[in-house]
PDB file of C-alpha atoms in Angstrom:
ATOM      1  CA  MET A   1      78.274  92.853 107.068  1.00 44.00           C
ATOM      2  CA  PRO A   2      81.300  91.142 104.754  1.00 47.00           C
ATOM      3  CA  THR A   3      84.817  92.840 104.531  1.00 49.00           C
ATOM      4  CA  TYR A   4      85.082  92.520 101.028  1.00 49.00           C
ATOM      5  CA  LEU A   5      82.651  93.451  98.431  1.00 48.00           C
ATOM      6  CA  PRO A   6      83.056  91.482  94.995  1.00 52.00           C
ATOM      7  CA  PHE A   7      81.999  94.890  93.368  1.00 53.00           C
ATOM      8  CA  LEU A   8      80.455  98.314  94.507  1.00 50.00           C
ATOM      9  CA  PRO A   9      77.207  98.905  93.154  1.00 49.00           C
ATOM     10  CA  PRO A  10      77.135 101.491  90.118  1.00 53.00           C
ATOM     11  CA  CYS A  11      77.489 104.970  92.036  1.00 60.00           C
ATOM     12  CA  ARG A  12      80.188 107.071  91.709  1.00 74.00           C
ATOM     13  CA  LEU A  13      82.763 105.240  89.161  1.00 83.00           C
ATOM     14  CA  TYR A  14      80.258 104.031  86.645  1.00 88.00           C
ATOM     15  CA  LYS A  15      81.340 104.157  83.365  1.00 91.00           C
ATOM     16  CA  THR A  16      84.204 106.860  84.238  1.00 90.00           C
ATOM     17  CA  GLN A  17      86.704 104.691  82.514  1.00 91.00           C
ATOM     18  CA  LEU A  18      86.971 102.775  79.380  1.00 94.00           C
ATOM     19  CA  CYS A  19      86.402  98.929  79.210  1.00 94.00           C
ATOM     20  CA  SER A  20      89.735  97.453  78.468  1.00 94.00           C
ATOM     21  CA  PHE A  21      87.947  94.144  77.116  1.00 96.00           C
ATOM     22  CA  TYR A  22      85.534  96.146  74.754  1.00 95.00           C
ATOM     23  CA  ALA A  23      88.578  97.589  72.991  1.00 90.00           C
ATOM     24  CA  LYS A  24      89.588  94.137  72.345  1.00 94.00           C
ATOM     25  CA  GLY A  25      86.340  93.370  71.261  1.00 94.00           C
ATOM     26  CA  ILE A  26      85.643  90.850  74.044  1.00 95.00           C
ATOM     27  CA  CYS A  27      83.457  92.339  76.727  1.00 95.00           C
ATOM     28  CA  ALA A  28      81.285  89.830  77.664  1.00 95.00           C
ATOM     29  CA  ARG A  29      79.147  91.953  79.925  1.00 93.00           C
ATOM     30  CA  GLY A  30      77.414  93.892  77.168  1.00 92.00           C
ATOM     31  CA  ASN A  31      74.843  96.913  78.451  1.00 88.00           C
ATOM     32  CA  LYS A  32      75.490  95.538  81.678  1.00 90.00           C
ATOM     33  CA  CYS A  33      79.008  96.507  82.073  1.00 93.00           C
ATOM     34  CA  SER A  34      80.242  99.142  84.499  1.00 90.00           C
ATOM     35  CA  TRP A  35      82.831 100.564  82.154  1.00 93.00           C
ATOM     36  CA  ALA A  36      82.400 102.772  79.006  1.00 94.00           C
ATOM     37  CA  HIS A  37      82.189 101.398  75.643  1.00 95.00           C
ATOM     38  CA  GLY A  38      83.246 104.071  73.868  1.00 94.00           C
ATOM     39  CA  GLU A  39      84.506 107.631  74.268  1.00 93.00           C
ATOM     40  CA  LEU A  40      81.057 109.122  74.099  1.00 93.00           C
ATOM     41  CA  ASP A  41      80.364 106.601  77.015  1.00 91.00           C
ATOM     42  CA  VAL A  42      82.673 108.027  79.601  1.00 92.00           C
ATOM     43  CA  ARG A  43      81.205 109.624  82.524  1.00 91.00           C
ATOM     44  CA  PRO A  44      83.185 112.663  84.239  1.00 90.00           C
ATOM     45  CA  MET A  45      85.223 111.358  87.113  1.00 82.00           C
ATOM     46  CA  PRO A  46      83.826 112.339  90.645  1.00 77.00           C
ATOM     47  CA  LYS A  47      85.590 115.043  92.870  1.00 78.00           C
ATOM     48  CA  PHE A  48      86.626 113.161  95.905  1.00 78.00           C
ATOM     49  CA  TYR A  49      88.557 116.263  97.469  1.00 80.00           C
ATOM     50  CA  LYS A  50      87.601 116.414 101.221  1.00 86.00           C
ATOM     51  CA  THR A  51      85.007 113.538 101.126  1.00 84.00           C
ATOM     52  CA  ARG A  52      87.150 111.332 103.825  1.00 85.00           C
ATOM     53  CA  MET A  53      88.773 112.685 107.315  1.00 89.00           C
ATOM     54  CA  CYS A  54      92.649 113.097 107.196  1.00 91.00           C
ATOM     55  CA  TYR A  55      93.815 109.996 108.781  1.00 89.00           C
ATOM     56  CA  THR A  56      97.145 111.957 109.737  1.00 91.00           C
ATOM     57  CA  PHE A  57      95.820 114.806 111.177  1.00 88.00           C
ATOM     58  CA  LEU A  58      93.534 112.431 113.410  1.00 88.00           C
ATOM     59  CA  SER A  59      96.109 110.342 114.431  1.00 91.00           C
ATOM     60  CA  GLY A  60      97.739 113.587 116.064  1.00 90.00           C
ATOM     61  CA  SER A  61     100.737 113.703 113.423  1.00 90.00           C
ATOM     62  CA  TYR A  62     101.575 116.975 111.433  1.00 88.00           C
ATOM     63  CA  CYS A  63      99.566 117.425 108.270  1.00 89.00           C
ATOM     64  CA  GLU A  64     100.195 120.408 105.947  1.00 85.00           C
ATOM     65  CA  ALA A  65      96.327 121.187 105.434  1.00 76.00           C
ATOM     66  CA  SER A  66      96.661 123.600 102.984  1.00 80.00           C
ATOM     67  CA  LYS A  67      98.047 120.828 100.457  1.00 87.00           C
ATOM     68  CA  CYS A  68      95.985 117.871 101.928  1.00 91.00           C
ATOM     69  CA  THR A  69      92.829 116.662 100.150  1.00 89.00           C
ATOM     70  CA  PHE A  70      91.479 115.096 103.170  1.00 90.00           C
ATOM     71  CA  ALA A  71      88.998 116.999 105.402  1.00 89.00           C
ATOM     72  CA  HIS A  72      90.409 117.939 108.913  1.00 88.00           C
ATOM     73  CA  THR A  73      86.933 118.873 110.494  1.00 86.00           C
ATOM     74  CA  GLU A  74      83.514 117.129 110.068  1.00 84.00           C
ATOM     75  CA  GLU A  75      82.304 120.720 108.312  1.00 86.00           C
ATOM     76  CA  GLU A  76      85.211 120.314 105.774  1.00 85.00           C
ATOM     77  CA  LEU A  77      83.857 116.884 104.792  1.00 85.00           C
ATOM     78  CA  ARG A  78      81.845 116.947 101.342  1.00 81.00           C
ATOM     79  CA  GLY A  79      78.658 114.416 100.839  1.00 72.00           C
ATOM     80  CA  SER A  80      80.469 111.667  98.366  1.00 52.00           C
ATOM     81  CA  GLY A  81      81.371 109.707 101.316  1.00 50.00           C
ATOM     82  CA  LYS A  82      77.914 109.502 102.493  1.00 53.00           C
ATOM     83  CA  ALA A  83      76.406 108.612  99.362  1.00 57.00           C
ATOM     84  CA  LEU A  84      78.799 105.836  98.837  1.00 54.00           C
ATOM     85  CA  ARG A  85      78.279 104.351 102.294  1.00 54.00           C
ATOM     86  CA  LEU A  86      74.134 104.520 101.699  1.00 55.00           C
ATOM     87  CA  CYS A  87      74.608 103.017  98.060  1.00 57.00           C
ATOM     88  CA  THR A  88      76.808 100.041  99.764  1.00 51.00           C
ATOM     89  CA  LYS A  89      73.997  99.522 102.388  1.00 51.00           C
ATOM     90  CA  TYR A  90      71.121  99.352  99.952  1.00 56.00           C
ATOM     91  CA  PHE A  91      73.206  97.001  97.822  1.00 52.00           C
ATOM     92  CA  LEU A  92      73.785  94.735 100.809  1.00 54.00           C
ATOM     93  CA  ASP A  93      70.585  94.787 102.421  1.00 61.00           C
ATOM     94  CA  GLY A  94      68.577  95.236  99.423  1.00 53.00           C
TER      95      GLY A  94
END
């Protein structure tokens, strides 16, 4: 598996922000662009809260869990991370 992906498949962040090239009238990707082409095209940003483990906590360092947006146990993990790994796997493997 390569360590660098040229882009992620259009999963979680697809059309969540406006295309700066479209705003200037120079987007060459047209309807294949992963960025939104106008306010009506913008999708809500997914919530990444507790989708990854807290590296501070896992390394044994102090983490103020009540203010931390990362998970401290497997039970706290939400599904977004798994969905991205699955999308990336299918993107790479076809």
